[in-house]
Coordinates of C-alpha atoms in Angstrom, one line a residue:
M294 CA -9.6 -47.6 157.6
L295 CA -8.7 -45.1 154.9
D296 CA -5.5 -43.4 155.9
A297 CA -4.3 -41.1 153.1
K298 CA -0.9 -40.6 154.8
I299 CA -0.8 -36.9 153.8
P300 CA 2.1 -35.2 155.7
G301 CA 1.3 -32.4 158.0
G302 CA 2.7 -28.9 157.8
P303 CA 2.4 -26.1 155.2
L304 CA 1.1 -27.1 151.8
E305 CA 4.3 -26.2 150.0
D306 CA 6.4 -28.3 152.4
K307 CA 4.5 -31.5 152.5
W308 CA 6.3 -33.3 149.6
S309 CA 9.8 -32.1 150.7
Y310 CA 9.1 -33.3 154.2
Y311 CA 7.9 -36.7 152.9
K312 CA 11.0 -37.2 150.8
A313 CA 13.3 -36.2 153.6
H314 CA 11.8 -38.8 156.0
A315 CA 11.0 -41.7 153.6
K316 CA 12.9 -44.9 154.0
L317 CA 15.6 -45.7 151.4
V318 CA 16.9 -48.8 149.8
N319 CA 20.7 -48.9 149.2
P320 CA 22.0 -49.7 145.8
A321 CA 23.2 -53.2 146.8
N322 CA 19.8 -54.1 148.2
R323 CA 17.9 -52.9 145.2
K324 CA 19.3 -55.8 143.2
K325 CA 17.6 -58.2 145.6
L326 CA 14.1 -56.7 144.9
T327 CA 11.8 -57.3 141.9
V328 CA 9.0 -55.0 140.8
I329 CA 6.3 -55.8 138.3
V330 CA 4.9 -52.9 136.2
V331 CA 1.8 -53.6 134.2
G332 CA 1.3 -51.1 131.4
T333 CA 3.8 -49.2 129.2
G334 CA 2.1 -45.9 128.7
L335 CA 3.6 -42.8 130.2
A336 CA 3.1 -43.8 133.8
G337 CA 4.2 -47.4 133.2
S338 CA 7.2 -46.7 131.0
S339 CA 8.4 -43.9 133.2
I340 CA 8.2 -45.9 136.5
A341 CA 9.8 -49.0 134.9
A342 CA 12.6 -46.9 133.4
S343 CA 13.1 -45.0 136.7
L344 CA 13.2 -48.2 138.8
G345 CA 15.5 -49.9 136.4
E346 CA 17.9 -46.9 136.4
M347 CA 18.0 -47.1 140.2
G348 CA 19.0 -50.8 140.1
Y349 CA 15.8 -52.7 140.9
N350 CA 14.8 -55.8 138.9
V351 CA 11.8 -54.8 136.8
K352 CA 9.3 -56.9 134.8
S353 CA 7.3 -54.8 132.4
F354 CA 4.1 -56.1 130.8
C355 CA 1.9 -54.8 128.0
F356 CA -0.8 -56.4 125.8
Q357 CA 0.3 -54.4 122.7
D358 CA 3.0 -55.7 120.4
S359 CA 5.2 -52.8 121.4
P360 CA 5.2 -50.3 124.4
R361 CA 5.0 -47.6 121.8
R362 CA 1.4 -48.6 121.1
A363 CA 0.2 -47.7 124.6
H364 CA -2.7 -45.3 124.4
S365 CA -0.7 -42.3 125.8
V366 CA 0.3 -42.0 122.1
A367 CA -3.1 -40.7 121.3
A368 CA -3.1 -37.6 123.6
Q369 CA -2.9 -34.5 121.4
G370 CA -3.0 -31.0 122.8
G371 CA -0.3 -30.7 125.5
V372 CA 1.0 -31.1 129.0
N373 CA 0.6 -28.5 131.8
A374 CA 3.5 -27.0 133.8
C375 CA 3.7 -23.8 135.8
K376 CA 6.8 -22.3 134.3
N377 CA 5.2 -18.9 133.9
Y378 CA 7.2 -18.4 130.6
K379 CA 4.4 -16.0 129.4
N380 CA 4.8 -13.8 132.5
D381 CA 1.1 -13.9 132.9
G382 CA 0.8 -14.6 136.6
D383 CA 1.2 -18.3 136.7
S384 CA 2.6 -20.0 139.8
V385 CA 2.5 -23.4 141.6
Y386 CA -0.3 -22.2 143.8
R387 CA -2.4 -20.9 140.9
M388 CA -2.0 -24.2 139.1
F389 CA -2.9 -26.0 142.2
Y390 CA -6.0 -23.8 142.7
D391 CA -7.1 -24.1 139.0
T392 CA -6.9 -27.9 139.3
I393 CA -8.7 -28.1 142.7
K394 CA -11.4 -25.8 141.3
G395 CA -11.6 -27.6 138.0
G396 CA -12.3 -30.8 139.9
D397 CA -15.1 -29.0 141.8
F398 CA -13.3 -29.3 145.1
R399 CA -13.4 -33.0 145.2
A400 CA -9.7 -33.8 145.3
R401 CA -7.1 -33.9 148.1
E402 CA -5.1 -30.7 148.5
G403 CA -1.8 -32.5 149.2
N404 CA -1.9 -34.7 146.1
V405 CA -2.9 -31.8 143.8
Y406 CA -0.3 -29.4 145.1
R407 CA 2.4 -32.0 144.6
M408 CA 1.5 -32.5 141.0
A409 CA 1.7 -28.8 140.3
E410 CA 5.0 -28.6 142.2
C411 CA 6.6 -31.4 140.2
S412 CA 5.3 -30.1 136.8
A413 CA 8.2 -27.7 136.1
N414 CA 10.7 -30.5 136.5
L415 CA 8.9 -32.6 134.0
I416 CA 9.3 -30.1 131.2
D417 CA 13.1 -29.9 131.8
Q418 CA 13.3 -33.7 131.8
A419 CA 11.2 -34.0 128.6
V420 CA 13.4 -31.5 126.8
A421 CA 16.5 -33.4 127.9
Q422 CA 14.9 -36.5 126.4
G423 CA 14.5 -34.7 123.1
V424 CA 10.7 -34.1 123.1
P425 CA 10.2 -31.5 120.3
F426 CA 8.0 -29.0 122.1
G427 CA 6.7 -26.1 120.1
R428 CA 9.0 -23.1 120.3
E429 CA 8.8 -19.4 119.6
Y430 CA 11.0 -17.7 116.9
G431 CA 13.8 -17.0 119.3
G432 CA 14.0 -20.7 120.4
Y433 CA 12.1 -20.4 123.7
L434 CA 9.5 -23.0 124.5
N435 CA 6.0 -21.8 123.6
N436 CA 2.7 -22.2 125.5
R437 CA -1.0 -22.2 124.9
S438 CA -4.1 -22.3 127.1
F439 CA -6.4 -25.1 127.9
G440 CA -9.9 -25.1 129.4
G441 CA -10.5 -23.9 133.0
V442 CA -7.5 -21.6 133.2
Q443 CA -6.7 -18.0 132.4
V444 CA -3.0 -18.4 131.8
S445 CA -0.8 -20.1 129.2
R446 CA 0.8 -23.1 130.8
T447 CA 0.3 -25.9 128.3
F448 CA 3.5 -27.1 126.5
Y449 CA 2.8 -28.9 123.2
A450 CA 4.3 -30.7 120.2
R451 CA 1.6 -29.6 117.7
G452 CA -1.2 -32.1 118.1
Q453 CA 1.1 -35.0 118.9
T454 CA 2.2 -34.3 122.5
G455 CA 1.3 -37.7 123.9
Q456 CA 3.2 -39.4 121.1
Q457 CA 6.3 -37.4 121.6
L458 CA 6.3 -37.8 125.4
L459 CA 5.7 -41.5 125.0
L460 CA 8.7 -41.8 122.7
G461 CA 10.8 -40.1 125.3
A462 CA 9.6 -42.5 128.0
Y463 CA 10.0 -45.5 125.6
Q464 CA 13.6 -44.6 124.9
A465 CA 14.3 -44.5 128.7
L466 CA 12.5 -47.8 129.1
M467 CA 14.4 -49.5 126.2
R468 CA 17.7 -48.2 127.6
Q469 CA 17.0 -50.2 130.7
V470 CA 15.9 -53.2 128.7
G471 CA 19.2 -53.1 127.0
A472 CA 21.0 -52.7 130.3
G473 CA 19.3 -55.8 131.6
T474 CA 17.5 -54.2 134.5
V475 CA 14.1 -54.4 132.9
Q476 CA 12.5 -57.5 131.3
L477 CA 9.9 -56.6 128.7
F478 CA 6.9 -58.9 128.1
A479 CA 4.9 -57.6 125.2
R480 CA 1.7 -59.4 124.1
H481 CA 1.0 -60.4 127.7
E482 CA -2.2 -59.5 129.5
M483 CA -2.6 -59.5 133.2
L484 CA -5.6 -61.5 134.3
D485 CA -5.3 -61.7 138.0
L486 CA -3.4 -60.3 141.0
V487 CA -1.7 -62.6 143.4
V488 CA -2.1 -61.6 147.1
A489 CA -0.1 -63.6 149.7
G490 CA 0.1 -62.8 153.4
G491 CA -2.0 -59.7 152.7
K492 CA 0.4 -58.2 150.3
A493 CA 0.6 -58.0 146.5
K494 CA 3.2 -60.5 145.4
G495 CA 2.7 -61.1 141.7
V496 CA 0.4 -61.4 138.7
I497 CA -1.0 -64.1 136.5
V498 CA -0.7 -63.2 132.8
R499 CA -1.8 -64.8 129.6
N500 CA 0.6 -65.0 126.6
M501 CA -1.7 -63.7 123.9
D502 CA 0.2 -65.5 121.2
T503 CA 0.0 -69.0 122.7
G504 CA -2.8 -68.8 125.2
E505 CA -0.5 -70.1 128.0
L506 CA -0.9 -68.8 131.5
E507 CA 2.3 -67.6 133.3
R508 CA 3.1 -66.8 137.0
H509 CA 5.3 -63.9 137.8
G510 CA 6.3 -62.9 141.3
A511 CA 7.6 -59.6 142.7
H512 CA 8.0 -57.7 145.9
A513 CA 5.7 -55.0 144.7
V514 CA 3.2 -54.6 141.8
V515 CA 2.5 -51.4 139.9
L516 CA -0.7 -51.0 137.8
A517 CA -0.3 -48.3 135.2
T518 CA -3.0 -49.5 132.9
G519 CA -5.0 -46.4 132.1
G520 CA -8.7 -45.7 132.6
F521 CA -12.0 -47.4 131.7
G522 CA -13.7 -44.8 129.5
K523 CA -14.1 -47.5 126.8
I524 CA -16.8 -49.0 129.0
Y525 CA -19.2 -46.7 127.0
Y526 CA -18.2 -48.6 123.9
L527 CA -18.3 -45.4 121.7
S528 CA -15.4 -43.4 123.1
T529 CA -12.2 -41.6 122.1
L530 CA -10.2 -44.6 123.4
A531 CA -8.6 -47.3 121.3
M532 CA -10.5 -50.6 120.9
G533 CA -8.0 -52.5 123.1
C534 CA -8.3 -50.1 126.1
N535 CA -10.0 -51.7 129.1
G536 CA -10.3 -51.7 132.8
S537 CA -9.6 -55.3 133.6
A538 CA -6.3 -55.0 135.4
I539 CA -7.6 -52.6 138.0
W540 CA -11.0 -54.5 138.2
R541 CA -9.3 -57.8 138.9
A542 CA -7.2 -56.0 141.6
H543 CA -10.5 -54.6 143.0
K544 CA -11.9 -58.0 143.3
R545 CA -8.7 -59.0 145.3
G546 CA -9.3 -56.3 147.8
A547 CA -8.2 -53.0 146.3
Y548 CA -10.9 -50.3 146.8
M549 CA -12.3 -48.5 143.8
A550 CA -12.7 -44.8 144.3
N551 CA -15.2 -42.5 142.7
P552 CA -15.9 -44.8 139.7
S553 CA -18.8 -42.7 138.5
W554 CA -16.6 -39.7 137.7
T555 CA -16.0 -40.2 134.0
Q556 CA -15.2 -37.3 131.6
I557 CA -17.1 -36.6 128.4
H558 CA -14.7 -34.7 126.1
P559 CA -16.4 -31.8 124.3
T560 CA -14.4 -31.9 121.0
S561 CA -14.7 -35.3 119.4
L562 CA -15.9 -36.1 115.9
P563 CA -19.6 -36.9 116.1
Q564 CA -21.0 -40.3 115.6
S565 CA -22.0 -40.8 112.0
G566 CA -23.8 -44.2 112.1
E567 CA -24.6 -47.3 114.0
Y568 CA -21.6 -49.2 112.5
Q569 CA -19.0 -47.2 114.4
S570 CA -16.8 -48.8 117.1
K571 CA -15.0 -45.7 118.3
L572 CA -15.0 -41.9 118.0
T573 CA -12.1 -39.7 117.1
L574 CA -10.7 -37.1 119.5
M575 CA -10.0 -33.6 118.3
S576 CA -7.6 -31.8 120.7
E577 CA -9.0 -29.3 123.2
S578 CA -6.2 -27.0 122.1
L579 CA -8.3 -26.2 119.1
R580 CA -10.6 -24.2 121.4
N581 CA -7.8 -21.6 121.8
D582 CA -8.5 -20.2 118.4
G583 CA -11.7 -22.0 117.3
R584 CA -15.1 -20.5 118.3
I585 CA -18.0 -22.9 119.1
W586 CA -21.5 -22.1 117.9
V587 CA -24.8 -23.4 116.7
P588 CA -27.4 -21.7 114.5
K589 CA -30.0 -19.6 116.4
K590 CA -32.7 -21.2 114.2
E591 CA -33.9 -24.6 115.3
G592 CA -33.5 -27.3 112.7
E593 CA -31.3 -25.1 110.5
E594 CA -30.5 -26.7 107.1
R595 CA -28.2 -24.1 105.5
E596 CA -24.5 -24.7 105.1
P597 CA -22.5 -23.0 107.9
N598 CA -20.8 -20.4 105.6
Q599 CA -24.3 -19.3 104.5
I600 CA -25.4 -18.5 108.0
P601 CA -24.7 -14.8 108.8
E602 CA -22.9 -13.8 112.0
E603 CA -26.1 -12.4 113.6
E604 CA -27.8 -15.8 113.3
R605 CA -25.1 -17.7 115.1
D606 CA -25.2 -18.5 118.8
Y607 CA -21.7 -18.6 120.4
Y608 CA -23.3 -20.2 123.4
L609 CA -20.1 -20.7 125.5
E610 CA -19.1 -17.1 125.0
R611 CA -22.6 -16.1 125.9
R612 CA -23.0 -18.2 129.0
Y613 CA -19.4 -18.1 130.3
P614 CA -17.9 -14.8 129.2
A615 CA -14.8 -14.9 131.5
F616 CA -13.6 -18.3 130.0
G617 CA -15.7 -18.5 126.8
N618 CA -14.6 -21.3 124.5
L619 CA -12.0 -22.4 127.1
S620 CA -14.6 -23.4 129.7
P621 CA -13.8 -26.7 131.5
R622 CA -14.6 -29.9 129.7
D623 CA -17.6 -30.9 131.8
I624 CA -19.2 -27.5 131.4
A625 CA -18.5 -27.3 127.7
S626 CA -19.8 -30.8 127.1
R627 CA -23.1 -30.2 129.0
A628 CA -23.6 -26.9 127.2
A629 CA -23.2 -28.7 123.8
K630 CA -25.6 -31.4 124.9
E631 CA -28.2 -28.8 126.0
R632 CA -28.1 -27.1 122.6
I633 CA -28.2 -30.4 120.7
D634 CA -31.1 -31.7 122.8
A635 CA -33.0 -28.4 122.3
G636 CA -33.0 -28.9 118.6
Y637 CA -30.0 -26.7 117.5
G638 CA -27.6 -29.6 116.6
I639 CA -26.1 -29.7 113.2
G640 CA -24.9 -32.3 110.7
P641 CA -26.8 -35.2 109.2
L642 CA -27.8 -36.7 112.6
K643 CA -28.2 -33.2 114.2
N644 CA -25.8 -34.4 116.9
A645 CA -22.9 -31.9 116.6
V646 CA -22.0 -28.2 117.0
Y647 CA -19.6 -26.1 114.9
L648 CA -15.9 -25.3 115.8
D649 CA -15.1 -22.3 113.6
F650 CA -11.6 -20.9 112.7
S651 CA -12.7 -18.2 110.3
K652 CA -12.0 -15.3 112.7
A653 CA -8.6 -16.8 113.8
I654 CA -7.6 -17.2 110.1
K655 CA -8.7 -13.7 109.3
D656 CA -6.8 -12.2 112.3
Q657 CA -3.7 -14.4 112.3
G658 CA -3.4 -15.8 108.8
E659 CA -3.8 -19.3 107.6
D660 CA -0.1 -20.1 107.8
T661 CA -0.1 -19.3 111.6
I662 CA -3.1 -21.6 112.2
R663 CA -1.5 -24.3 110.0
K664 CA 1.7 -24.1 112.1
K665 CA -0.3 -24.5 115.3
Y666 CA -2.7 -27.2 114.4
G667 CA -1.8 -28.5 110.9
N668 CA -1.7 -32.2 111.7
L669 CA -5.2 -31.9 113.4
F670 CA -6.7 -30.2 110.4
R671 CA -5.2 -32.9 108.1
M672 CA -6.6 -35.6 110.3
Y673 CA -10.0 -34.0 110.2
E674 CA -10.0 -33.7 106.4
K675 CA -8.8 -37.3 106.0
I676 CA -11.7 -38.6 108.1
T677 CA -14.5 -36.2 107.0
G678 CA -13.4 -34.9 103.6
V679 CA -13.9 -31.4 104.8
D680 CA -11.3 -28.6 104.6
A681 CA -11.6 -26.9 108.1
Y682 CA -9.6 -23.9 106.8
K683 CA -12.6 -23.2 104.6
E684 CA -15.6 -24.3 106.7
P685 CA -16.2 -25.1 110.4
M686 CA -15.4 -28.4 111.9
R687 CA -18.3 -30.5 113.4
I688 CA -17.6 -31.7 116.9
S689 CA -19.6 -33.4 119.6
P690 CA -19.2 -34.7 123.2
A691 CA -17.8 -38.2 123.6
A692 CA -16.7 -40.5 126.5
H693 CA -13.0 -40.0 127.2
F694 CA -11.3 -40.1 130.6
S695 CA -12.0 -41.6 134.0
M696 CA -11.3 -39.5 137.0
G697 CA -12.2 -42.5 139.2
G698 CA -9.9 -45.5 139.6
L699 CA -8.2 -47.5 142.3
W700 CA -8.1 -45.7 145.7
V701 CA -4.5 -44.8 146.6
D702 CA -3.0 -42.9 149.5
Y703 CA -0.4 -40.1 149.2
E704 CA 2.2 -42.8 148.4
L705 CA 0.1 -44.0 145.4
M706 CA -0.4 -47.3 147.2
T707 CA -3.8 -49.0 147.2
T708 CA -5.6 -50.7 150.1
I709 CA -3.5 -53.8 149.3
P710 CA 0.0 -53.3 150.6
G711 CA 2.6 -53.5 147.9
L712 CA 0.1 -52.7 145.1
F713 CA 0.6 -49.3 143.6
A714 CA -1.6 -47.6 140.9
L715 CA -0.2 -44.7 138.7
G716 CA -1.7 -42.4 136.2
E717 CA -5.3 -42.8 135.1
A718 CA -5.5 -46.2 136.9
N719 CA -5.8 -44.3 140.2
F720 CA -8.3 -41.6 141.3
A721 CA -5.9 -39.2 143.0
D722 CA -5.4 -35.9 141.4
H723 CA -8.4 -34.7 139.3
G724 CA -11.4 -34.6 141.6
A725 CA -14.8 -34.7 139.8
N726 CA -13.4 -33.3 136.5
R727 CA -10.0 -33.3 134.9
L728 CA -8.6 -30.1 133.3
G729 CA -7.2 -30.6 129.9
A730 CA -3.4 -31.3 129.6
N731 CA -3.3 -32.6 133.3
S732 CA -3.5 -36.2 132.1
L733 CA -0.1 -36.4 130.6
L734 CA 1.3 -34.4 133.5
Q735 CA -0.1 -36.8 136.2
A736 CA 1.1 -39.9 134.3
C737 CA 4.7 -38.6 133.9
V738 CA 4.9 -37.1 137.4
D739 CA 3.7 -40.3 139.0
G740 CA 6.3 -42.3 137.2
Y741 CA 9.3 -40.1 137.1
F742 CA 9.1 -38.1 140.4
I743 CA 6.7 -39.6 142.9
A744 CA 6.6 -43.4 142.8
P745 CA 10.4 -43.9 142.9
Y746 CA 10.4 -42.2 146.3
T747 CA 7.2 -43.7 147.7
M748 CA 7.9 -47.3 146.5
A749 CA 11.3 -47.2 148.2
N750 CA 9.5 -46.4 151.4
Y751 CA 7.6 -49.7 151.1
L752 CA 10.3 -51.8 149.6
A753 CA 12.8 -51.0 152.4
D754 CA 10.8 -53.5 154.6
E755 CA 10.6 -56.1 151.9
I756 CA 14.4 -56.8 151.6
K757 CA 14.1 -59.5 154.3
A758 CA 11.3 -61.2 152.4
G759 CA 13.7 -62.9 150.1
P760 CA 12.9 -64.2 146.6
I761 CA 9.3 -64.7 145.7
D762 CA 8.4 -68.4 144.9
V763 CA 5.8 -68.6 142.2
R764 CA 5.2 -72.3 143.2
D765 CA 3.5 -71.2 146.4
A766 CA -0.2 -71.9 146.9
P767 CA -1.5 -68.3 146.3
F768 CA 0.0 -68.4 142.8
A769 CA -1.5 -71.8 142.1
A770 CA -4.9 -70.6 143.3
A771 CA -4.8 -67.4 141.3
E772 CA -3.8 -69.3 138.1
E773 CA -6.7 -71.8 138.7
N774 CA -9.1 -68.9 139.1
V775 CA -8.0 -67.5 135.7
H776 CA -8.2 -70.9 134.1
Q777 CA -11.8 -71.5 135.3
Q778 CA -12.8 -68.0 134.1
L779 CA -11.4 -68.7 130.6
K780 CA -13.0 -72.1 130.5
R781 CA -16.3 -70.7 131.5
L782 CA -16.2 -68.0 128.8
M783 CA -15.4 -70.6 126.1
G784 CA -18.0 -73.0 127.3
I785 CA -21.1 -70.9 127.1
Q786 CA -21.5 -71.3 123.3
G787 CA -24.5 -69.0 123.0
N788 CA -25.4 -66.9 120.0
L789 CA -24.4 -63.3 120.9
S790 CA -21.0 -61.7 120.5
A791 CA -19.0 -59.9 123.2
D792 CA -19.5 -56.7 121.1
Y793 CA -23.2 -57.0 121.4
F794 CA -23.1 -56.9 125.2
H795 CA -20.5 -54.1 125.2
K796 CA -22.6 -51.9 122.9
T797 CA -25.7 -52.6 124.9
L798 CA -23.9 -51.8 128.2
G799 CA -22.4 -48.6 126.7
K800 CA -25.8 -47.3 125.6
I801 CA -27.3 -47.9 129.1
L802 CA -24.4 -46.1 130.7
Y803 CA -24.3 -43.2 128.3
D804 CA -28.1 -42.6 128.6
K805 CA -28.4 -43.1 132.4
C806 CA -24.9 -42.6 133.8
G807 CA -23.3 -40.2 131.2
L808 CA -23.5 -36.4 130.9
S809 CA -26.5 -36.3 133.2
R810 CA -27.8 -38.7 135.8
S811 CA -31.0 -39.1 137.8
K812 CA -32.1 -41.3 140.7
E813 CA -34.8 -42.9 138.6
G814 CA -32.4 -43.5 135.7
L815 CA -29.6 -44.9 137.8
E816 CA -31.9 -47.3 139.6
A817 CA -33.2 -48.5 136.3
A818 CA -29.6 -48.9 135.0
I819 CA -28.6 -51.1 137.9
K820 CA -31.5 -53.4 137.1
E821 CA -30.8 -53.4 133.4
I822 CA -27.1 -54.1 133.8
A823 CA -27.8 -57.0 136.2
A824 CA -30.2 -58.5 133.6
L825 CA -27.6 -57.9 130.8
R826 CA -24.9 -59.6 132.9
E827 CA -27.1 -62.6 133.5
E828 CA -27.8 -62.8 129.7
F829 CA -24.1 -62.5 129.0
W830 CA -23.3 -65.7 131.0
Q831 CA -26.1 -67.6 129.2
R832 CA -25.8 -66.4 125.6
L833 CA -22.2 -65.3 124.9
Y834 CA -20.5 -66.9 122.0
V835 CA -16.7 -67.0 121.8
P836 CA -15.4 -68.6 118.6
G837 CA -11.9 -70.1 118.2
G838 CA -9.6 -71.7 120.7
Y839 CA -7.2 -70.7 123.5
A840 CA -4.3 -69.4 121.5
I841 CA -4.5 -66.2 119.5
N842 CA -8.1 -65.2 120.2
T843 CA -9.1 -61.6 120.3
E844 CA -12.7 -62.5 120.9
L845 CA -11.8 -64.4 124.1
E846 CA -9.8 -61.4 125.3
K847 CA -12.7 -59.1 124.5
A848 CA -15.2 -61.4 126.3
G849 CA -13.1 -61.3 129.5
R850 CA -12.9 -57.5 129.4
V851 CA -16.7 -57.1 128.8
A852 CA -17.4 -59.5 131.7
D853 CA -15.4 -57.0 133.9
Y854 CA -17.2 -54.0 132.4
L855 CA -20.6 -55.5 133.3
E856 CA -19.5 -55.5 136.9
L857 CA -17.7 -52.2 136.8
G858 CA -20.6 -50.5 135.0
E859 CA -23.0 -51.5 137.8
L860 CA -20.6 -50.1 140.4
M861 CA -20.5 -46.8 138.5
C862 CA -24.2 -46.6 138.8
Y863 CA -24.2 -47.4 142.5
D864 CA -21.6 -44.7 143.1
A865 CA -23.6 -42.1 141.1
L866 CA -26.7 -43.0 142.9
A867 CA -25.1 -42.7 146.3
R868 CA -23.7 -39.2 145.5
D869 CA -26.9 -37.2 145.8
E870 CA -25.4 -34.0 144.5
S871 CA -24.0 -32.5 141.3
C872 CA -20.2 -31.9 141.1
G873 CA -17.9 -31.6 138.1
A874 CA -18.7 -34.3 135.5
H875 CA -21.2 -35.9 137.9
F876 CA -24.4 -34.0 137.0
R877 CA -27.5 -35.1 138.9
V878 CA -30.5 -33.4 137.3
E879 CA -32.2 -33.1 140.7
H880 CA -29.4 -30.8 141.8
Q881 CA -29.0 -27.8 139.5
T882 CA -29.5 -24.1 139.6
P883 CA -32.3 -22.3 137.6
E884 CA -29.6 -21.6 135.0
G885 CA -28.8 -25.3 134.6
E886 CA -25.4 -25.3 136.5
A887 CA -24.3 -28.0 138.9
M888 CA -25.2 -27.6 142.6
R889 CA -22.6 -29.1 145.0
N890 CA -23.5 -30.3 148.6
D891 CA -20.3 -29.8 150.6
Q892 CA -22.0 -30.5 153.9
D893 CA -23.0 -34.1 153.1
F894 CA -20.7 -35.1 150.2
S895 CA -17.3 -33.6 150.7
F896 CA -15.7 -37.1 150.6
I897 CA -14.0 -39.6 148.4
S898 CA -16.2 -42.7 147.9
A899 CA -14.2 -45.9 148.1
W900 CA -16.0 -49.1 147.3
E901 CA -15.2 -52.6 148.5
W902 CA -16.0 -55.7 146.5
E903 CA -18.5 -57.9 148.4
G904 CA -18.9 -60.6 145.9
A905 CA -20.8 -61.3 142.7
D906 CA -24.4 -60.3 142.8
K907 CA -24.0 -58.5 146.1
P908 CA -24.2 -54.7 146.6
P909 CA -20.7 -53.1 147.1
L910 CA -19.7 -51.7 150.4
L911 CA -19.1 -47.9 150.6
H912 CA -16.3 -46.4 152.6
K913 CA -15.8 -42.6 152.9
E914 CA -12.6 -40.7 153.0
P915 CA -13.5 -37.2 154.3
L916 CA -11.9 -34.3 152.3
H917 CA -10.3 -31.6 154.5
F918 CA -9.6 -28.2 153.0
E919 CA -7.0 -26.2 155.0
F920 CA -5.6 -24.0 152.3
V921 CA -8.5 -23.3 150.0
T922 CA -12.2 -22.6 150.6
P923 CA -14.6 -24.5 148.4
T924 CA -16.7 -22.0 146.6
V925 CA -19.4 -22.0 143.9
R926 CA -17.6 -23.0 140.8
S927 CA -18.2 -20.2 138.4
Y928 CA -16.5 -19.5 135.0
K929 CA -18.8 -16.6 134.1

């Protein structure tokens, strides 16, 4: 059933072969076709702008008041591309291998190589859009390193790379809005997918300012709505981030792939109290010059600058000497958790480790460090009141990115024909762990360089379909489904807020399906989430009415999370191995490293919705490695 549609032939020729043989839509016919794009982050803005530029009719939706507020704006450290500007041995193949290895050999070769192959073009495009990448004194673009690699391939705009790339994509999008090829619908939230004749034909959206439901039809639908890391409640993501769009599509027939593969970022500000609703990301780029350590003495109470060098444990440098502080995120996060759990954590809650720049400042000078990371140091001081030029930062692991998402084939199409998923909304490129600075890359490459080709291959056969009539029965049924859901949420009138259920779910998942998992814990989590979901539908309280009502929006998203969280646990339970960010405590080496099982688990898990209160159905897409040999993933 699961055909990935990966072209045959040599690895380096697959994408060229596909483009040469894909169907095309001529300019006159593009005007007859409409595409809906949900989400205006890097993936959504780039595909909407690209399709608009090509002459398609595009409808772009976001729940923020402006596309510029999409969460791509929060990405900090950089975007990867194999330009080899540092002449340090980088290449398309090396970037491909680093990414495959970083994902613990749980991603498709064809998809990953294509992302690496397209990366160089992205930098040229971003520069042409005016993205102010960091430059060397002579004017050449500068690079730095990120975790899991031994070359410098990360292009950056200080600690604001996501914001600057998004502004470039936003300008491209608004150019098409001005040209009339793109209609922009801000403050509109997608609440259901319309499937007619087995194909995606539109969406039901809610106007968040009036509460009115609207029907929108199209010949294809693109979901570029980001990931679901906010399911843990405490995460690096904005409060509005959610997984509802892809989850509603899942319930309409789109398979969900590898949902348990969620990334815990190693450099977040630690939780400081029960009142918090989110955590703050500190860019991984800080690990280029910052050294991570904890005191060697358990329960140390001295200030960091009073602890002499010989009493500090630089545990990443000790355990992983080849990569040190630039070890991949999953490994760095687990190593931090191990030290914290062993009693060596620092800070008021003993839940953090130090990120120290004293050596870098001594070697390079404070001005150099300020030029590289100045805005990040200012942000840290504004939040904590601590000057990180004078004493170490405190950092801690936090929920961040979801490698899992909607299953897509090589064309980025889901199991529903006509429904495409781009960026973090799909599972395609990162395997069981994402390397830093590959997120912005995937989102941009999907939207600028891949989907415009693959969508044309599908849309070529939709020209004869004619205009989409939103008065048809599938649209009426989908709208009624949304109306009943909203009515049900408003009608419970219990005594517990949506936030209560979200926090409770987040704690269950972090404890039992977070940095480490076990059979016993996952089985318990499935039961606890089922009971929590039952309580949700009995005791939820949503104040207010149908118009502007953030609590109603929140309640719908939490309802989806309660189902998605259960699927995460089913997926983690079914994968009886450790790989990447999925660390089953039953499967580890004596040194505490993950133990993969390639013989039994070298596959992508794709789950089918079977209905409420029914176990999901697992489908497997075998992974075939023709060009690399899966090996023990070592960074020592």
